PDB file of C-alpha atoms and ligand atoms in Angstrom:
ATOM      1  CA  UNK A 169     -15.583  -8.135  -0.938  1.00  0.00           C
ATOM      2  CA  UNK A 170     -16.169  -9.269  -4.482  1.00  0.00           C
ATOM      3  CA  UNK A 171     -13.952  -7.722  -7.131  1.00  0.00           C
ATOM      4  CA  UNK A 172     -16.891  -5.892  -8.741  1.00  0.00           C
ATOM      5  CA  UNK A 173     -18.001  -4.422  -5.419  1.00  0.00           C
ATOM      6  CA  UNK A 174     -14.420  -3.516  -4.507  1.00  0.00           C
ATOM      7  CA  UNK A 175     -13.867  -1.727  -7.833  1.00  0.00           C
ATOM      8  CA  UNK A 176     -17.150   0.137  -7.463  1.00  0.00           C
ATOM      9  CA  UNK A 177     -16.315   1.175  -3.892  1.00  0.00           C
ATOM     10  CA  UNK A 178     -12.798   2.351  -4.845  1.00  0.00           C
ATOM     11  CA  UNK A 179     -14.144   4.319  -7.821  1.00  0.00           C
ATOM     12  CA  UNK A 180     -16.797   6.025  -5.672  1.00  0.00           C
ATOM     13  CA  UNK A 181     -14.294   6.857  -2.932  1.00  0.00           C
ATOM     14  CA  UNK A 182     -11.835   8.225  -5.500  1.00  0.00           C
ATOM     15  CA  UNK A 183     -14.478  10.453  -7.094  1.00  0.00           C
ATOM     16  CA  UNK A 184     -15.599  11.723  -3.675  1.00  0.00           C
ATOM     17  CA  UNK A 185     -12.013  12.611  -2.717  1.00  0.00           C
ATOM     18  CA  UNK A 186     -11.450  14.341  -6.042  1.00  0.00           C
ATOM     19  CA  UNK A 187     -14.692  16.303  -5.657  1.00  0.00           C
ATOM     20  CA  UNK A 188     -13.208  17.700  -2.443  1.00  0.00           C
ATOM     21  CA  UNK A 189     -10.136  18.832  -4.414  1.00  0.00           C
ATOM     22  CA  UNK A 190     -12.319  20.468  -7.080  1.00  0.00           C
ATOM     23  CA  UNK A 191     -14.270  22.353  -4.384  1.00  0.00           C
ATOM     24  CA  UNK A 192     -11.188  23.352  -2.369  1.00  0.00           C
ATOM     25  CA  UNK A 193      -9.290  24.743  -5.361  1.00  0.00           C
ATOM     26  CA  UNK A 194     -12.372  25.792  -7.347  1.00  0.00           C
ATOM     27  CA  UNK A 195     -11.015  23.844 -10.300  1.00  0.00           C
ATOM     28  CA  UNK A 196     -12.464  25.155 -13.569  1.00  0.00           C
ATOM     29  CA  UNK A 197     -13.833  23.115 -16.448  1.00  0.00           C
ATOM     30  CA  UNK A 198     -10.906  24.295 -18.598  1.00  0.00           C
ATOM     31  CA  UNK A 199      -8.489  23.020 -15.958  1.00  0.00           C
ATOM     32  CA  UNK A 200     -10.271  19.666 -15.905  1.00  0.00           C
ATOM     33  CA  UNK A 201      -9.873  19.455 -19.676  1.00  0.00           C
ATOM     34  CA  UNK A 202      -6.177  20.360 -19.384  1.00  0.00           C
ATOM     35  CA  UNK A 203      -5.840  17.515 -16.881  1.00  0.00           C
ATOM     36  CA  UNK A 204      -7.657  15.215 -19.303  1.00  0.00           C
ATOM     37  CA  UNK A 205      -5.308  16.195 -22.131  1.00  0.00           C
ATOM     38  CA  UNK A 206      -2.367  15.493 -19.839  1.00  0.00           C
ATOM     39  CA  UNK A 207      -3.763  12.052 -18.953  1.00  0.00           C
ATOM     40  CA  UNK A 208      -4.200  11.319 -22.671  1.00  0.00           C
ATOM     41  CA  UNK A 209      -0.529  12.168 -23.274  1.00  0.00           C
ATOM     42  CA  UNK A 210       0.467  10.170 -20.209  1.00  0.00           C
ATOM     43  CA  UNK A 211      -1.434   7.135 -21.497  1.00  0.00           C
ATOM     44  CA  UNK A 212       0.016   7.467 -24.996  1.00  0.00           C
ATOM     45  CA  UNK A 213       3.499   7.508 -23.475  1.00  0.00           C
ATOM     46  CA  UNK A 214       2.854   4.336 -21.469  1.00  0.00           C
ATOM     47  CA  UNK A 215       3.680   6.118 -18.222  1.00  0.00           C
ATOM     48  CA  UNK A 216       0.404   5.818 -16.293  1.00  0.00           C
ATOM     49  CA  UNK A 217       1.756   2.958 -14.188  1.00  0.00           C
ATOM     50  CA  UNK A 218       4.932   4.909 -13.383  1.00  0.00           C
ATOM     51  CA  UNK A 219       2.986   7.972 -12.243  1.00  0.00           C
ATOM     52  CA  UNK A 220       0.839   5.827  -9.940  1.00  0.00           C
ATOM     53  CA  UNK A 221       4.061   4.345  -8.545  1.00  0.00           C
ATOM     54  CA  UNK A 222       5.484   7.835  -8.010  1.00  0.00           C
ATOM     55  CA  UNK A 223       2.381   9.090  -6.251  1.00  0.00           C
ATOM     56  CA  UNK A 224       0.850   6.136  -4.439  1.00  0.00           C
ATOM     57  CA  UNK A 225       2.896   2.913  -4.468  1.00  0.00           C
ATOM     58  CA  UNK A 226       4.750   3.609  -1.222  1.00  0.00           C
ATOM     59  CA  UNK A 227       1.444   4.152   0.567  1.00  0.00           C
ATOM     60  CA  UNK A 228       0.257   0.789  -0.737  1.00  0.00           C
ATOM     61  CA  UNK A 229       3.501  -0.911   0.340  1.00  0.00           C
ATOM     62  CA  UNK A 230       3.246   0.587   3.826  1.00  0.00           C
ATOM     63  CA  UNK A 231      -0.415  -0.434   4.159  1.00  0.00           C
ATOM     64  CA  UNK A 232       0.364  -4.007   3.168  1.00  0.00           C
ATOM     65  CA  UNK A 233       3.486  -4.360   5.326  1.00  0.00           C
ATOM     66  CA  UNK A 234       2.903  -7.637   7.116  1.00  0.00           C
ATOM     67  CA  UNK A 235       4.607  -6.636  10.340  1.00  0.00           C
ATOM     68  CA  UNK A 236       5.460  -3.569  12.355  1.00  0.00           C
ATOM     69  CA  UNK A 237       9.028  -4.643  13.032  1.00  0.00           C
ATOM     70  CA  UNK A 238      11.765  -5.176  10.530  1.00  0.00           C
ATOM     71  CA  UNK A 239      13.306  -3.185   7.740  1.00  0.00           C
ATOM     72  CA  UNK A 240      10.766  -1.120   5.840  1.00  0.00           C
ATOM     73  CA  UNK A 241       9.935  -2.401   2.358  1.00  0.00           C
ATOM     74  CA  UNK A 242      10.270  -0.158  -0.662  1.00  0.00           C
ATOM     75  CA  UNK A 243       9.623  -0.183  -4.409  1.00  0.00           C
ATOM     76  CA  UNK A 244      11.441  -2.657  -6.647  1.00  0.00           C
ATOM     77  CA  UNK A 245      11.638  -0.045  -9.394  1.00  0.00           C
ATOM     78  CA  UNK A 246      11.938  -0.801 -13.096  1.00  0.00           C
ATOM     79  CA  UNK A 247      15.584  -1.875 -13.324  1.00  0.00           C
ATOM     80  CA  UNK A 248      15.827  -5.222 -11.552  1.00  0.00           C
ATOM     81  CA  UNK A 249      16.975  -8.321 -13.436  1.00  0.00           C
ATOM     82  CA  UNK A 250      18.661 -11.622 -12.663  1.00  0.00           C
ATOM     83  CA  UNK A 251      22.061 -10.927 -11.122  1.00  0.00           C
ATOM     84  CA  UNK A 252      25.141 -13.125 -10.747  1.00  0.00           C
ATOM     85  CA  UNK A 253      26.646 -14.077  -7.402  1.00  0.00           C
ATOM     86  CA  UNK A 254      29.526 -11.782  -6.447  1.00  0.00           C
ATOM     87  CA  UNK A 255      31.389 -13.918  -3.892  1.00  0.00           C
ATOM     88  CA  UNK A 256      33.925 -11.215  -3.023  1.00  0.00           C
ATOM     89  CA  UNK A 257      31.155  -8.652  -2.420  1.00  0.00           C
ATOM     90  CA  UNK A 258      32.477  -6.356  -5.187  1.00  0.00           C
ATOM     91  CA  UNK A 259      29.713  -5.153  -7.511  1.00  0.00           C
ATOM     92  CA  UNK A 260      31.835  -3.244 -10.053  1.00  0.00           C
ATOM     93  CA  UNK A 261      32.807  -5.115 -13.206  1.00  0.00           C
ATOM     94  CA  UNK A 262      34.912  -2.432 -14.867  1.00  0.00           C
ATOM     95  CA  UNK A 263      37.847  -0.363 -13.676  1.00  0.00           C
ATOM     96  CA  UNK A 264      36.520   2.240 -11.274  1.00  0.00           C
ATOM     97  CA  UNK A 265      37.300   5.778 -12.479  1.00  0.00           C
ATOM     98  CA  UNK A 266      39.518   7.716 -10.064  1.00  0.00           C
ATOM     99  CA  UNK A 267      36.839  10.384  -9.606  1.00  0.00           C
ATOM    100  CA  UNK A 268      34.208   7.854  -8.478  1.00  0.00           C
ATOM    101  CA  UNK A 269      33.842   7.699  -4.695  1.00  0.00           C
ATOM    102  CA  UNK A 270      33.936   4.181  -3.313  1.00  0.00           C
ATOM    103  CA  UNK A 271      31.423   2.762  -0.875  1.00  0.00           C
ATOM    104  CA  UNK A 272      31.984  -0.030   1.610  1.00  0.00           C
ATOM    105  CA  UNK A 273      28.645  -1.096   3.039  1.00  0.00           C
ATOM    106  CA  UNK A 274      28.536  -3.558   5.899  1.00  0.00           C
ATOM    107  CA  UNK A 275      25.845  -4.866   8.194  1.00  0.00           C
ATOM    108  CA  UNK A 276      24.213  -7.878   9.749  1.00  0.00           C
ATOM    109  CA  UNK A 277      21.074  -9.729   8.689  1.00  0.00           C
ATOM    110  CA  UNK A 278      18.961 -10.336  11.789  1.00  0.00           C
ATOM    111  CA  UNK A 279      15.598 -11.636  12.880  1.00  0.00           C
ATOM    112  CA  UNK A 280      13.456  -8.559  13.495  1.00  0.00           C
ATOM    113  CA  UNK A 281      11.759 -10.055  16.558  1.00  0.00           C
ATOM    114  CA  UNK A 282      14.538 -11.948  18.345  1.00  0.00           C
ATOM    115  CA  UNK A 283      17.505  -9.893  17.132  1.00  0.00           C
ATOM    116  CA  UNK A 284      19.376 -13.097  16.384  1.00  0.00           C
ATOM    117  CA  UNK A 285      21.646 -13.178  13.362  1.00  0.00           C
ATOM    118  CA  UNK A 286      20.340 -14.996  10.288  1.00  0.00           C
ATOM    119  CA  UNK A 287      23.024 -17.020   8.503  1.00  0.00           C
ATOM    120  CA  UNK A 288      23.770 -17.064   4.777  1.00  0.00           C
ATOM    121  CA  UNK A 289      21.057 -14.701   3.518  1.00  0.00           C
ATOM    122  CA  UNK A 290      21.442 -13.655  -0.111  1.00  0.00           C
ATOM    123  CA  UNK A 291      21.467  -9.909  -0.664  1.00  0.00           C
ATOM    124  CA  UNK A 292      20.669  -8.996  -4.252  1.00  0.00           C
ATOM    125  CA  UNK A 293      21.838  -5.412  -4.844  1.00  0.00           C
ATOM    126  CA  UNK A 294      21.678  -3.050  -7.821  1.00  0.00           C
ATOM    127  CA  UNK A 295      22.211   0.680  -8.164  1.00  0.00           C
ATOM    128  CA  UNK A 296      23.195   3.600 -10.357  1.00  0.00           C
ATOM    129  CA  UNK A 297      26.825   4.698 -10.698  1.00  0.00           C
ATOM    130  CA  UNK A 298      28.573   7.901  -9.572  1.00  0.00           C
ATOM    131  CA  UNK A 299      26.869   9.746 -12.436  1.00  0.00           C
ATOM    132  CA  UNK A 300      23.421   8.374 -11.627  1.00  0.00           C
ATOM    133  CA  UNK A 301      23.431   5.879 -14.523  1.00  0.00           C
ATOM    134  CA  UNK A 302      22.305   2.230 -14.325  1.00  0.00           C
ATOM    135  CA  UNK A 303      23.957  -0.481 -16.369  1.00  0.00           C
ATOM    136  CA  UNK A 304      20.920  -1.620 -18.355  1.00  0.00           C
ATOM    137  CA  UNK A 305      22.857  -4.020 -20.599  1.00  0.00           C
ATOM    138  CA  UNK A 306      25.171  -5.958 -18.288  1.00  0.00           C
ATOM    139  CA  UNK A 307      25.627  -6.613 -14.577  1.00  0.00           C
ATOM    140  CA  UNK A 308      27.998  -3.794 -13.584  1.00  0.00           C
ATOM    141  CA  UNK A 309      27.040  -2.534 -10.090  1.00  0.00           C
ATOM    142  CA  UNK A 310      24.654  -5.455  -9.795  1.00  0.00           C
ATOM    143  CA  UNK A 311      25.084  -8.726  -7.951  1.00  0.00           C
ATOM    144  CA  UNK A 312      24.101 -11.117  -5.211  1.00  0.00           C
ATOM    145  CA  UNK A 313      26.239 -11.051  -2.064  1.00  0.00           C
ATOM    146  CA  UNK A 314      25.904 -13.734   0.569  1.00  0.00           C
ATOM    147  CA  UNK A 315      26.015 -12.926   4.282  1.00  0.00           C
ATOM    148  CA  UNK A 316      28.211 -15.270   6.315  1.00  0.00           C
ATOM    149  CA  UNK A 317      27.200 -17.719   9.031  1.00  0.00           C
ATOM    150  CA  UNK A 318      27.110 -14.832  11.541  1.00  0.00           C
ATOM    151  CA  UNK A 319      24.751 -12.857   9.308  1.00  0.00           C
ATOM    152  CA  UNK A 320      27.447 -10.329   8.407  1.00  0.00           C
ATOM    153  CA  UNK A 321      27.745  -8.989   4.890  1.00  0.00           C
ATOM    154  CA  UNK A 322      30.058  -6.603   3.067  1.00  0.00           C
ATOM    155  CA  UNK A 323      29.334  -4.921  -0.251  1.00  0.00           C
ATOM    156  CA  UNK A 324      32.076  -2.957  -1.994  1.00  0.00           C
ATOM    157  CA  UNK A 325      30.968  -0.701  -4.791  1.00  0.00           C
ATOM    158  CA  UNK A 326      30.823   2.819  -6.188  1.00  0.00           C
ATOM    159  CA  UNK A 327      28.862   5.400  -4.227  1.00  0.00           C
ATOM    160  CA  UNK A 328      25.626   5.874  -6.206  1.00  0.00           C
ATOM    161  CA  UNK A 329      24.527   9.379  -7.166  1.00  0.00           C
ATOM    162  CA  UNK A 330      21.111  11.007  -7.447  1.00  0.00           C
ATOM    163  CA  UNK A 331      19.460  10.584 -10.830  1.00  0.00           C
ATOM    164  CA  UNK A 332      16.762  12.319 -12.810  1.00  0.00           C
ATOM    165  CA  UNK A 333      13.950  10.265 -14.339  1.00  0.00           C
ATOM    166  CA  UNK A 334      11.214  10.962 -16.874  1.00  0.00           C
ATOM    167  CA  UNK A 335      12.892  14.094 -18.236  1.00  0.00           C
ATOM    168  CA  UNK A 336      11.438  13.408 -21.690  1.00  0.00           C
ATOM    169  CA  UNK A 337       7.933  12.161 -20.952  1.00  0.00           C
ATOM    170  CA  UNK A 338       4.735  13.621 -19.427  1.00  0.00           C
ATOM    171  CA  UNK A 339       5.813  12.791 -15.849  1.00  0.00           C
ATOM    172  CA  UNK A 340       8.809  15.104 -16.176  1.00  0.00           C
ATOM    173  CA  UNK A 341       6.514  17.674 -17.817  1.00  0.00           C
ATOM    174  CA  UNK A 342       4.183  17.536 -14.795  1.00  0.00           C
ATOM    175  CA  UNK A 343       6.959  17.984 -12.243  1.00  0.00           C
ATOM    176  CA  UNK A 344       8.553  20.834 -14.210  1.00  0.00           C
ATOM    177  CA  UNK A 345       5.162  22.542 -14.447  1.00  0.00           C
ATOM    178  CA  UNK A 346       4.905  22.366 -10.656  1.00  0.00           C
ATOM    179  CA  UNK A 347       8.423  23.760 -10.210  1.00  0.00           C
ATOM    180  CA  UNK A 348       9.544  20.496  -8.617  1.00  0.00           C
ATOM    181  CA  UNK A 349      12.345  18.140  -9.520  1.00  0.00           C
ATOM    182  CA  UNK A 350      11.895  14.604 -10.797  1.00  0.00           C
ATOM    183  CA  UNK A 351      15.083  13.418  -9.093  1.00  0.00           C
ATOM    184  CA  UNK A 352      15.607  10.240  -7.094  1.00  0.00           C
ATOM    185  CA  UNK A 353      17.828  10.511  -4.038  1.00  0.00           C
ATOM    186  CA  UNK A 354      20.895   8.258  -4.321  1.00  0.00           C
ATOM    187  CA  UNK A 355      19.953   4.736  -3.288  1.00  0.00           C
ATOM    188  CA  UNK A 356      20.790   1.069  -3.532  1.00  0.00           C
ATOM    189  CA  UNK A 357      18.043  -1.446  -4.285  1.00  0.00           C
ATOM    190  CA  UNK A 358      18.048  -4.640  -2.241  1.00  0.00           C
ATOM    191  CA  UNK A 359      16.203  -7.935  -2.383  1.00  0.00           C
ATOM    192  CA  UNK A 360      16.972 -10.249   0.514  1.00  0.00           C
ATOM    193  CA  UNK A 361      16.364 -13.994   0.303  1.00  0.00           C
ATOM    194  CA  UNK A 362      16.786 -16.811   2.781  1.00  0.00           C
ATOM    195  CA  UNK A 363      16.772 -20.171   1.038  1.00  0.00           C
ATOM    196  CA  UNK A 364      14.276 -19.878  -1.805  1.00  0.00           C
ATOM    197  CA  UNK A 365      12.145 -17.301  -0.008  1.00  0.00           C
ATOM    198  CA  UNK A 366      12.168 -13.623  -0.898  1.00  0.00           C
ATOM    199  CA  UNK A 367      11.954 -11.912   2.490  1.00  0.00           C
ATOM    200  CA  UNK A 368      12.374  -8.242   1.674  1.00  0.00           C
ATOM    201  CA  UNK A 369      12.501  -5.806  -1.231  1.00  0.00           C
ATOM    202  CA  UNK A 370      13.664  -2.331  -0.331  1.00  0.00           C
ATOM    203  CA  UNK A 371      15.876   0.636  -1.161  1.00  0.00           C
ATOM    204  CA  UNK A 372      18.452   2.204   1.127  1.00  0.00           C
ATOM    205  CA  UNK A 373      19.370   5.850   0.745  1.00  0.00           C
ATOM    206  CA  UNK A 374      22.795   7.483   0.925  1.00  0.00           C
ATOM    207  CA  UNK A 375      23.191  10.256   3.487  1.00  0.00           C
ATOM    208  CA  UNK A 376      25.495  11.985   0.967  1.00  0.00           C
ATOM    209  CA  UNK A 377      22.511  12.687  -1.308  1.00  0.00           C
ATOM    210  CA  UNK A 378      21.289  16.260  -1.660  1.00  0.00           C
ATOM    211  CA  UNK A 379      17.811  15.046  -2.624  1.00  0.00           C
ATOM    212  CA  UNK A 380      16.714  13.137   0.482  1.00  0.00           C
ATOM    213  CA  UNK A 381      14.074  15.760   1.285  1.00  0.00           C
ATOM    214  CA  UNK A 382      12.872  16.175  -2.279  1.00  0.00           C
ATOM    215  CA  UNK A 383      12.914  12.648  -3.745  1.00  0.00           C
ATOM    216  CA  UNK A 384       9.922  12.811  -6.064  1.00  0.00           C
ATOM    217  CA  UNK A 385       8.684   9.297  -5.244  1.00  0.00           C
ATOM    218  CA  UNK A 386       6.134  10.130  -2.586  1.00  0.00           C
ATOM    219  CA  UNK A 387       7.083   8.645   0.793  1.00  0.00           C
ATOM    220  CA  UNK A 388      10.044   6.604  -0.487  1.00  0.00           C
ATOM    221  CA  UNK A 389      12.778   8.147   1.670  1.00  0.00           C
ATOM    222  CA  UNK A 390      12.642   7.575   5.404  1.00  0.00           C
ATOM    223  CA  UNK A 391      15.202   7.994   8.163  1.00  0.00           C
ATOM    224  CA  UNK A 392      15.240   4.272   8.909  1.00  0.00           C
ATOM    225  CA  UNK A 393      16.248   3.529   5.310  1.00  0.00           C
ATOM    226  CA  UNK A 394      18.956   6.211   5.195  1.00  0.00           C
ATOM    227  CA  UNK A 395      22.506   4.994   5.733  1.00  0.00           C
ATOM    228  CA  UNK A 396      24.780   7.400   7.609  1.00  0.00           C
ATOM    229  CA  UNK A 397      27.951   7.435   5.515  1.00  0.00           C
ATOM    230  CA  UNK A 398      31.309   8.585   6.781  1.00  0.00           C
ATOM    231  CA  UNK A 399      34.382   9.406   4.787  1.00  0.00           C
ATOM    232  CA  UNK A 400      37.248   7.036   5.554  1.00  0.00           C
ATOM    233  CA  UNK A 401      40.195   9.387   6.065  1.00  0.00           C
ATOM    234  CA  UNK A 402      42.650   6.488   6.114  1.00  0.00           C
ATOM    235  CA  UNK A 403      42.177   5.871   2.386  1.00  0.00           C
ATOM    236  CA  UNK A 404      44.241   8.492   0.620  1.00  0.00           C
ATOM    237  CA  UNK A 405      44.187   7.534  -3.063  1.00  0.00           C
ATOM    238  CA  UNK A 406      40.401   7.446  -3.681  1.00  0.00           C
ATOM    239  CA  UNK A 407      37.530   9.030  -1.810  1.00  0.00           C
ATOM    240  CA  UNK A 408      35.961   6.217   0.196  1.00  0.00           C
ATOM    241  CA  UNK A 409      32.817   6.178   2.275  1.00  0.00           C
ATOM    242  CA  UNK A 410      31.779   3.585   4.806  1.00  0.00           C
ATOM    243  CA  UNK A 411      28.307   2.849   6.069  1.00  0.00           C
ATOM    244  CA  UNK A 412      26.488   0.255   8.101  1.00  0.00           C
ATOM    245  CA  UNK A 413      22.973  -1.045   7.513  1.00  0.00           C
ATOM    246  CA  UNK A 414      21.517  -3.956   9.456  1.00  0.00           C
ATOM    247  CA  UNK A 415      18.766  -5.819   7.635  1.00  0.00           C
ATOM    248  CA  UNK A 416      15.932  -6.918   9.906  1.00  0.00           C
ATOM    249  CA  UNK A 417      13.742  -9.705   8.530  1.00  0.00           C
TER     250      UNK A 417
HETATM  251 FE1  FE2 B1707      16.666   3.099  -8.524  1.00  0.00          FE
END
C-alpha cells in the first residue's frame, strides 16, 4: 500500500474506533475540548511520542515480532547510550551502599529453535538503581557483558527498584486524573548482539517489584519476561538476590 493510502486508511480506522468510544461513553463536546486542551499541553511539552509509547508501542512491537519463538522483545526506552565492556560482569562503578540489595543474574544465550547454546553473545544492560534512579551522566549500572563459549553469562549489579516517570508533565497529569500510577515496575534493559548484529532488545522484570500488575506502559510486563528472584541466605553482610534468565534468540 502506498504511504498516502496507508495514512488515509489508518486515519479513517482511527476515527471510526474513536467514534465508537464517543458513542459508548456519550462523550460531550466539552469533554472533547478538554481532551483537545490536554493534547495541546502534551504537544507543547514534547511528550506526544512518549504517550504513544506508553499506550501503543508494545502492541506494535508484538505485531512486528518476526517469530513466535524466542525471548519477547520490549521497548528500548529513552535512556540507552553507548556502554563500555564490563569484562567481570559487574555493572556498578561506585561503592555499593550497604542498604542496596545486590543482584546476581545468570543465564544462557540459546538458539530459540534448536535450543543450542550461542557462544560469545554481547549483552548490553542498563537499569535504574535501588532508588529507581538512572545514571544519566556516566556508565554506572550500565555495561556490555559477554557470554562465554557455552553461552553462559553472569551480571552482578544492584537490584533495580520501581521508578515513577512523567510526574511533572501532562502524562503524569493524565494518570493522576485517572487515579492510576505512572510507575514502571523494576526492570533491566537488555540489547543482545551476536557479532555485529543486534538480535534482541527487551526488558526483564524483577519479581521483587510491587508494580508488576500496574506498570503503566501498556502490555510491557509479561510472565515470560519476569525473573523469579530468590534471596541468597548464604550471604550475610548484604541482602543478595539471585535470578536466572535464559535469552532465546
Ligand atoms: Fe527503564
